[in-house]
Amino acid sequence: GKSIKFQQAIDLSSKANLPEKKYSIESGRPVLTWQIFSEKAGEYPLTLQYMASNITWKADYLVTFNGETQMLDILVWVTIKNETDASFQNAQVRLLSTNKEVKDTYPVDQGRIVSFQSERGYSPSAQVTNFPFVIYEYPMERKINIEGHETKQILYTQADEIPYTRKYIYEGNAAVIRNIIDSKCYISQVPLRQERSWGKETQNGIYEYLEFKNDKEKGLGQPLPRGKVRVYRKEQDYSLSWIADDSLENASSGDITRIRIGMLKDVLGQRIQVDFKPIVPDHLYDEIFEIKLTSYQKQDINIEVIEHLYRWPQWKIVESSQEFKQTGQYTIHFEVVLPAEGEKNISYTVRYKW
């Protein structure tokens, strides 16, 4: 074995973890003492990775759409907050984000990590494997300089005249399924899955979305990080009117992306549990739902109805009043033409097996 004392920043990519509180930062430079053992004597290339806390980031979107041309513009800013004493010069930055909020068990500040690789090799980074969540990576195109205790805003990307379409969506049980899928906790559902009343919570609003594709042909084409979205409408006199605030989840290149801009007026949805009964007690259950859509508007409306099948991963639609499309492990979609000042009903039976 050999004891090595690092008095200067070095290129550190081994899987070894540093013990807590075994390093300090003085004058912005790491000083580490580490015991290393080798089967053979000699010189070896060594890369050391370690986590530095108190470096966080957030993304903010400015979306401006034109109702006449069906085009929108997007501006994405990233704000990096360095609350350490260290400064980084000409650093290549990668932004890392998880698909869910991360608790104190993992060294990630609110699901957001900043990885720096600077010329001097001072490189806090994230161990992004073996975590019970997905980590998304967003490389910054330009290198940056950031001082200790500095907050810096950087342009991440921008694109103009992206074609969009308006979508009207009714998602009656959105809150129920999001809680279940986010927790990944079907074991905790065992006492609930046979309860008739479980998951009957519903909402009546039908929401309006701007839908666009994140690809190069449309002017984007790079991964979009999770962040807050502020939406404005461009008026005929070129002034801007604030329309809505929303949030955007991590979107990969090629994804269809939606931004919610408000609730549709004079149109309502209703989700009713008609029946829930055992076919084979404790093993096989049928649940019947009816979706009612009502419009008081003067024109027909195309509405997408999204239903989440939340009781158990093993399910099958055994009866449906109209065609549907499965779009995910737990999700089916119905395309509905709601007539002017009219109604439309959808009913389906889902069979769960456990």
Short mmCIF file of C-alpha atoms in Angstrom, two decimals:
data_model
loop_
_atom_site.label_atom_id
_atom_site.label_comp_id
_atom_site.label_asym_id
_atom_site.label_seq_id
_atom_site.Cartn_x
_atom_site.Cartn_y
_atom_site.Cartn_z
CA GLY A 1 0.00 0.00 0.00
CA LYS A 2 0.99 3.59 -0.39
CA SER A 3 -0.30 6.75 1.26
CA ILE A 4 -0.82 9.65 -1.14
CA LYS A 5 -1.51 13.22 -0.13
CA PHE A 6 -3.13 15.29 -2.86
CA GLN A 7 -2.12 18.95 -2.45
CA GLN A 8 -3.51 20.08 -5.78
CA ALA A 9 -6.51 19.39 -7.98
CA ILE A 10 -6.12 16.26 -10.09
CA ASP A 11 -8.16 14.38 -12.62
CA LEU A 12 -9.99 12.01 -10.40
CA SER A 13 -13.08 8.14 -12.47
CA SER A 14 -12.80 5.51 -9.81
CA LYS A 15 -15.80 3.98 -8.12
CA ALA A 16 -14.38 4.50 -4.66
CA ASN A 17 -16.31 6.77 -2.34
CA LEU A 18 -14.67 9.31 -0.06
CA PRO A 19 -15.60 9.06 3.64
CA GLU A 20 -17.68 11.91 4.98
CA LYS A 21 -15.84 15.00 6.20
CA LYS A 22 -12.44 13.75 5.03
CA TYR A 23 -11.79 16.77 2.85
CA SER A 24 -11.86 20.49 3.14
CA ILE A 25 -11.79 23.40 0.74
CA GLU A 26 -9.20 26.07 1.38
CA SER A 27 -8.81 28.92 -1.03
CA GLY A 28 -11.07 27.10 -3.45
CA ARG A 29 -8.80 24.04 -3.81
CA PRO A 30 -9.41 20.50 -2.53
CA VAL A 31 -6.98 18.96 -0.03
CA LEU A 32 -7.49 15.21 0.36
CA THR A 33 -5.68 12.44 2.21
CA TRP A 34 -6.42 8.97 0.91
CA GLN A 35 -5.00 5.48 1.57
CA ILE A 36 -4.59 3.48 -1.66
CA PHE A 37 -3.59 -0.19 -1.99
CA SER A 38 -2.22 -1.84 -5.13
CA GLU A 39 -1.20 -5.40 -5.96
CA LYS A 40 1.73 -4.09 -8.03
CA ALA A 41 4.13 -1.24 -7.59
CA GLY A 42 4.23 1.35 -10.34
CA GLU A 43 2.50 4.36 -11.78
CA TYR A 44 -1.19 4.17 -12.65
CA PRO A 45 -3.57 6.74 -14.11
CA LEU A 46 -6.05 7.72 -11.43
CA THR A 47 -9.36 9.52 -11.70
CA LEU A 48 -11.20 10.58 -8.56
CA GLN A 49 -14.87 11.55 -8.51
CA TYR A 50 -16.55 13.15 -5.55
CA MET A 51 -19.75 14.95 -4.68
CA ALA A 52 -19.82 18.61 -3.75
CA SER A 53 -22.97 19.96 -2.16
CA ASN A 54 -24.41 23.48 -2.34
CA ILE A 55 -24.23 23.74 -6.13
CA THR A 56 -27.74 23.75 -7.60
CA TRP A 57 -29.60 24.82 -10.72
CA LYS A 58 -33.05 25.51 -12.08
CA ALA A 59 -34.52 25.98 -15.56
CA ASP A 60 -37.01 28.66 -16.58
CA TYR A 61 -38.97 28.73 -19.84
CA LEU A 62 -40.44 31.71 -21.63
CA VAL A 63 -42.99 30.56 -24.22
CA THR A 64 -44.68 33.04 -26.56
CA PHE A 65 -47.37 31.79 -28.94
CA ASN A 66 -49.24 33.37 -31.82
CA GLY A 67 -52.86 32.30 -32.12
CA GLU A 68 -53.09 33.25 -35.79
CA THR A 69 -49.95 31.61 -37.18
CA GLN A 70 -50.02 28.56 -34.85
CA MET A 71 -46.34 29.13 -34.06
CA LEU A 72 -44.56 29.54 -30.76
CA ASP A 73 -41.15 30.73 -29.59
CA ILE A 74 -39.21 29.18 -26.70
CA LEU A 75 -36.42 30.67 -24.62
CA VAL A 76 -34.80 28.50 -21.93
CA TRP A 77 -32.58 29.97 -19.20
CA VAL A 78 -30.60 27.96 -16.66
CA THR A 79 -29.69 29.54 -13.32
CA ILE A 80 -26.69 27.98 -11.54
CA LYS A 81 -26.19 28.83 -7.88
CA ASN A 82 -22.72 28.16 -6.47
CA GLU A 83 -22.82 28.46 -2.68
CA THR A 84 -19.35 27.00 -2.15
CA ASP A 85 -16.07 28.87 -1.66
CA ALA A 86 -14.66 27.33 -4.85
CA SER A 87 -14.58 29.05 -8.23
CA PHE A 88 -14.61 27.34 -11.62
CA GLN A 89 -12.89 28.73 -14.70
CA ASN A 90 -13.65 27.61 -18.25
CA ALA A 91 -15.72 24.74 -16.85
CA GLN A 92 -17.71 22.28 -18.93
CA VAL A 93 -21.09 21.90 -17.23
CA ARG A 94 -23.55 19.02 -17.23
CA LEU A 95 -26.93 19.49 -15.57
CA LEU A 96 -28.39 16.38 -13.97
CA SER A 97 -32.02 15.99 -12.94
CA THR A 98 -33.99 13.14 -11.41
CA ASN A 99 -37.51 12.07 -12.34
CA LYS A 100 -38.74 12.56 -8.75
CA GLU A 101 -37.96 14.47 -5.59
CA VAL A 102 -34.95 12.92 -3.84
CA LYS A 103 -34.79 12.81 -0.08
CA ASP A 104 -31.79 13.21 2.20
CA THR A 105 -30.77 9.56 1.68
CA TYR A 106 -29.07 10.62 -1.54
CA PRO A 107 -26.65 13.53 -1.93
CA VAL A 108 -28.83 15.39 -4.41
CA ASP A 109 -30.34 18.79 -3.67
CA GLN A 110 -34.03 18.65 -4.62
CA GLY A 111 -33.36 16.30 -7.50
CA ARG A 112 -30.89 18.61 -9.25
CA ILE A 113 -27.14 18.14 -9.60
CA VAL A 114 -24.44 20.19 -11.29
CA SER A 115 -21.35 18.45 -12.65
CA PHE A 116 -18.32 20.62 -13.45
CA GLN A 117 -15.21 19.59 -15.36
CA SER A 118 -12.84 22.52 -15.30
CA GLU A 119 -9.38 22.97 -16.75
CA ARG A 120 -7.76 22.43 -13.38
CA GLY A 121 -9.69 19.21 -12.89
CA TYR A 122 -11.82 20.22 -9.91
CA SER A 123 -14.83 18.08 -10.79
CA PRO A 124 -17.75 17.54 -8.42
CA SER A 125 -20.08 15.06 -10.09
CA ALA A 126 -22.88 12.64 -9.41
CA GLN A 127 -22.80 8.87 -9.15
CA VAL A 128 -25.79 8.38 -11.40
CA THR A 129 -26.00 4.58 -11.27
CA ASN A 130 -27.62 2.23 -8.76
CA PHE A 131 -30.12 4.87 -7.62
CA PRO A 132 -33.83 3.95 -7.38
CA PHE A 133 -34.74 6.75 -9.78
CA VAL A 134 -33.88 7.92 -13.30
CA ILE A 135 -31.29 10.64 -13.82
CA TYR A 136 -31.38 12.84 -16.91
CA GLU A 137 -28.29 14.62 -18.22
CA TYR A 138 -28.20 17.98 -19.99
CA PRO A 139 -24.77 19.08 -21.28
CA MET A 140 -24.26 22.83 -21.63
CA GLU A 141 -22.83 23.76 -25.03
CA ARG A 142 -20.62 26.61 -23.78
CA LYS A 143 -18.01 26.53 -21.05
CA ILE A 144 -18.58 28.95 -18.19
CA ASN A 145 -16.77 30.82 -15.45
CA ILE A 146 -18.45 31.00 -12.06
CA GLU A 147 -17.05 32.34 -8.82
CA GLY A 148 -17.67 31.13 -5.29
CA HIS A 149 -21.01 32.30 -3.90
CA GLU A 150 -22.09 33.50 -7.33
CA THR A 151 -25.43 32.95 -9.08
CA LYS A 152 -25.23 32.94 -12.86
CA GLN A 153 -27.97 32.79 -15.49
CA ILE A 154 -27.05 31.15 -18.80
CA LEU A 155 -28.99 30.71 -22.02
CA TYR A 156 -29.59 26.97 -22.49
CA THR A 157 -31.43 27.05 -25.82
CA GLN A 158 -33.90 29.03 -27.87
CA ALA A 159 -36.04 28.37 -30.94
CA ASP A 160 -38.50 30.45 -32.94
CA GLU A 161 -41.55 29.63 -35.02
CA ILE A 162 -42.16 26.12 -33.72
CA PRO A 163 -45.48 24.79 -35.06
CA TYR A 164 -47.96 23.75 -32.40
CA THR A 165 -51.46 22.33 -32.18
CA ARG A 166 -54.10 22.91 -29.53
CA LYS A 167 -55.16 19.87 -27.53
CA TYR A 168 -58.14 19.53 -25.22
CA ILE A 169 -57.69 16.79 -22.63
CA TYR A 170 -59.90 15.30 -19.93
CA GLU A 171 -57.90 13.33 -17.35
CA GLY A 172 -60.38 12.56 -14.60
CA ASN A 173 -58.18 10.54 -12.25
CA ALA A 174 -54.79 12.15 -12.91
CA ALA A 175 -53.97 12.83 -9.25
CA VAL A 176 -54.57 9.23 -8.16
CA ILE A 177 -52.29 7.58 -10.71
CA ARG A 178 -49.50 10.13 -10.35
CA ASN A 179 -49.21 9.43 -6.64
CA ILE A 180 -49.06 5.69 -7.30
CA ILE A 181 -46.59 5.72 -10.20
CA ASP A 182 -44.30 8.28 -8.57
CA SER A 183 -44.04 6.16 -5.42
CA LYS A 184 -43.50 2.92 -7.40
CA CYS A 185 -45.20 1.30 -4.42
CA TYR A 186 -47.65 -1.36 -5.56
CA ILE A 187 -46.93 -3.38 -2.41
CA SER A 188 -48.64 -0.68 -0.38
CA GLN A 189 -51.69 -1.03 -2.64
CA VAL A 190 -52.42 -4.60 -1.56
CA PRO A 191 -54.77 -3.53 1.28
CA LEU A 192 -56.44 -0.96 -1.04
CA ARG A 193 -56.81 -2.71 -4.38
CA GLN A 194 -59.98 -4.55 -3.33
CA GLU A 195 -61.60 -1.44 -1.80
CA ARG A 196 -64.48 -0.28 -3.98
CA SER A 197 -64.09 3.37 -3.00
CA TRP A 198 -60.36 3.58 -3.64
CA GLY A 199 -59.40 5.88 -6.51
CA LYS A 200 -62.88 7.30 -7.15
CA GLU A 201 -61.61 10.86 -6.67
CA THR A 202 -62.15 12.85 -9.83
CA GLN A 203 -62.02 16.34 -11.31
CA ASN A 204 -64.33 17.94 -13.87
CA GLY A 205 -62.02 20.31 -15.74
CA ILE A 206 -61.07 19.83 -19.39
CA TYR A 207 -57.73 21.53 -20.00
CA GLU A 208 -56.24 23.22 -23.04
CA TYR A 209 -52.65 22.46 -24.06
CA LEU A 210 -50.15 23.66 -26.62
CA GLU A 211 -48.55 20.57 -28.14
CA PHE A 212 -45.29 20.60 -30.11
CA LYS A 213 -42.52 18.19 -31.05
CA ASN A 214 -39.03 18.56 -29.63
CA ASP A 215 -36.97 17.83 -32.74
CA LYS A 216 -34.41 19.55 -34.96
CA GLU A 217 -36.82 19.86 -37.86
CA LYS A 218 -39.04 22.03 -35.63
CA GLY A 219 -36.11 24.11 -34.38
CA LEU A 220 -35.30 22.34 -31.10
CA GLY A 221 -34.00 18.76 -30.94
CA GLN A 222 -32.09 18.74 -27.67
CA PRO A 223 -33.20 17.39 -24.28
CA LEU A 224 -35.30 19.86 -22.30
CA PRO A 225 -34.86 19.89 -18.51
CA ARG A 226 -37.59 20.01 -15.93
CA GLY A 227 -38.51 23.59 -15.12
CA LYS A 228 -41.07 26.34 -14.69
CA VAL A 229 -42.85 27.62 -17.80
CA ARG A 230 -44.35 31.08 -18.23
CA VAL A 231 -46.65 31.42 -21.24
CA TYR A 232 -47.52 34.63 -23.10
CA ARG A 233 -49.72 35.30 -26.12
CA LYS A 234 -48.46 37.66 -28.83
CA GLU A 235 -51.12 40.22 -29.69
CA GLN A 236 -51.66 41.97 -33.05
CA ASP A 237 -49.94 45.13 -31.79
CA TYR A 238 -46.89 42.96 -30.81
CA SER A 239 -47.57 43.36 -27.10
CA LEU A 240 -47.52 40.27 -24.86
CA SER A 241 -50.36 39.06 -22.64
CA TRP A 242 -49.62 36.64 -19.81
CA ILE A 243 -51.73 33.50 -20.19
CA ALA A 244 -50.53 30.85 -17.72
CA ASP A 245 -47.76 29.32 -15.65
CA ASP A 246 -47.02 25.62 -15.96
CA SER A 247 -44.19 23.18 -15.36
CA LEU A 248 -42.37 21.07 -17.93
CA GLU A 249 -41.08 17.61 -17.11
CA ASN A 250 -37.85 16.18 -18.51
CA ALA A 251 -38.36 15.89 -22.29
CA SER A 252 -36.01 13.94 -24.55
CA SER A 253 -35.23 14.83 -28.14
CA GLY A 254 -38.08 13.68 -30.34
CA ASP A 255 -40.69 13.76 -27.57
CA ILE A 256 -44.15 15.23 -28.00
CA THR A 257 -44.33 18.01 -25.40
CA ARG A 258 -47.41 19.66 -23.93
CA ILE A 259 -47.80 22.92 -22.02
CA ARG A 260 -51.06 23.52 -20.18
CA ILE A 261 -52.45 27.01 -20.69
CA GLY A 262 -55.82 26.85 -18.94
CA MET A 263 -59.21 25.24 -18.47
CA LEU A 264 -61.67 25.05 -21.33
CA LYS A 265 -64.78 27.12 -20.70
CA ASP A 266 -68.33 25.76 -20.98
CA VAL A 267 -67.17 22.14 -21.27
CA LEU A 268 -67.26 19.67 -18.38
CA GLY A 269 -66.20 16.10 -17.74
CA GLN A 270 -67.49 13.59 -15.23
CA ARG A 271 -66.01 10.23 -14.25
CA ILE A 272 -68.38 7.77 -12.55
CA GLN A 273 -67.63 4.36 -11.08
CA VAL A 274 -70.59 2.21 -12.15
CA ASP A 275 -69.56 -1.06 -10.55
CA PHE A 276 -66.71 -2.90 -8.86
CA LYS A 277 -67.19 -6.62 -8.31
CA PRO A 278 -65.18 -9.81 -7.78
CA ILE A 279 -65.10 -12.43 -10.52
CA VAL A 280 -62.81 -14.68 -8.51
CA PRO A 281 -62.62 -13.33 -4.93
CA ASP A 282 -59.13 -12.13 -3.95
CA HIS A 283 -57.80 -12.76 -7.47
CA LEU A 284 -59.96 -11.35 -10.30
CA TYR A 285 -62.04 -8.13 -10.25
CA ASP A 286 -64.03 -6.15 -12.80
CA GLU A 287 -64.42 -2.37 -12.55
CA ILE A 288 -66.76 -0.35 -14.76
CA PHE A 289 -66.42 3.37 -15.40
CA GLU A 290 -68.51 5.83 -17.36
CA ILE A 291 -67.10 9.10 -18.68
CA LYS A 292 -69.61 11.87 -19.43
CA LEU A 293 -68.61 14.92 -21.46
CA THR A 294 -70.95 17.91 -21.75
CA SER A 295 -70.48 20.97 -23.97
CA TYR A 296 -72.30 24.31 -23.95
CA GLN A 297 -70.18 25.71 -26.76
CA LYS A 298 -71.48 26.53 -30.24
CA GLN A 299 -68.98 24.33 -32.14
CA ASP A 300 -67.79 20.72 -32.10
CA ILE A 301 -64.67 20.00 -30.04
CA ASN A 302 -62.11 17.20 -30.34
CA ILE A 303 -61.27 15.94 -26.85
CA GLU A 304 -58.71 13.37 -25.77
CA VAL A 305 -59.87 11.35 -22.76
CA ILE A 306 -57.05 9.81 -20.73
CA GLU A 307 -57.82 7.02 -18.28
CA HIS A 308 -55.29 5.58 -15.81
CA LEU A 309 -55.81 1.98 -14.67
CA TYR A 310 -54.42 2.28 -11.19
CA ARG A 311 -55.41 -0.76 -9.13
CA TRP A 312 -52.76 -3.23 -10.33
CA PRO A 313 -50.21 -3.63 -13.17
CA GLN A 314 -52.01 -6.71 -14.57
CA TRP A 315 -55.18 -5.50 -16.32
CA LYS A 316 -57.25 -6.03 -19.46
CA ILE A 317 -60.08 -4.06 -21.07
CA VAL A 318 -62.85 -6.64 -21.55
CA GLU A 319 -65.51 -4.25 -22.84
CA SER A 320 -65.54 -0.71 -24.25
CA SER A 321 -68.19 1.46 -25.88
CA GLN A 322 -65.65 2.81 -28.38
CA GLU A 323 -62.15 2.23 -29.65
CA PHE A 324 -59.21 3.14 -27.43
CA LYS A 325 -55.43 3.16 -27.65
CA GLN A 326 -53.03 1.94 -24.98
CA THR A 327 -50.32 4.58 -24.59
CA GLY A 328 -48.48 3.34 -21.51
CA GLN A 329 -48.28 0.56 -18.97
CA TYR A 330 -51.23 1.98 -17.03
CA THR A 331 -52.87 4.31 -19.55
CA ILE A 332 -55.50 4.23 -22.31
CA HIS A 333 -56.72 7.10 -24.53
CA PHE A 334 -60.08 7.73 -26.20
CA GLU A 335 -60.48 10.24 -29.06
CA VAL A 336 -63.88 11.93 -28.81
CA VAL A 337 -65.73 14.41 -31.03
CA LEU A 338 -67.98 16.31 -28.63
CA PRO A 339 -70.88 17.88 -30.57
CA ALA A 340 -71.84 21.53 -30.11
CA GLU A 341 -74.16 21.96 -27.13
CA GLY A 342 -74.22 18.20 -26.78
CA GLU A 343 -73.06 15.24 -24.73
CA LYS A 344 -70.89 12.19 -25.24
CA ASN A 345 -70.66 9.12 -23.01
CA ILE A 346 -67.90 6.52 -22.86
CA SER A 347 -68.04 3.35 -20.79
CA TYR A 348 -65.48 0.59 -20.32
CA THR A 349 -64.84 -2.45 -18.14
CA VAL A 350 -61.34 -3.21 -16.89
CA ARG A 351 -60.46 -6.60 -15.39
CA TYR A 352 -57.66 -6.72 -12.82
CA LYS A 353 -55.80 -9.89 -11.92
CA TRP A 354 -53.60 -10.48 -8.89
#
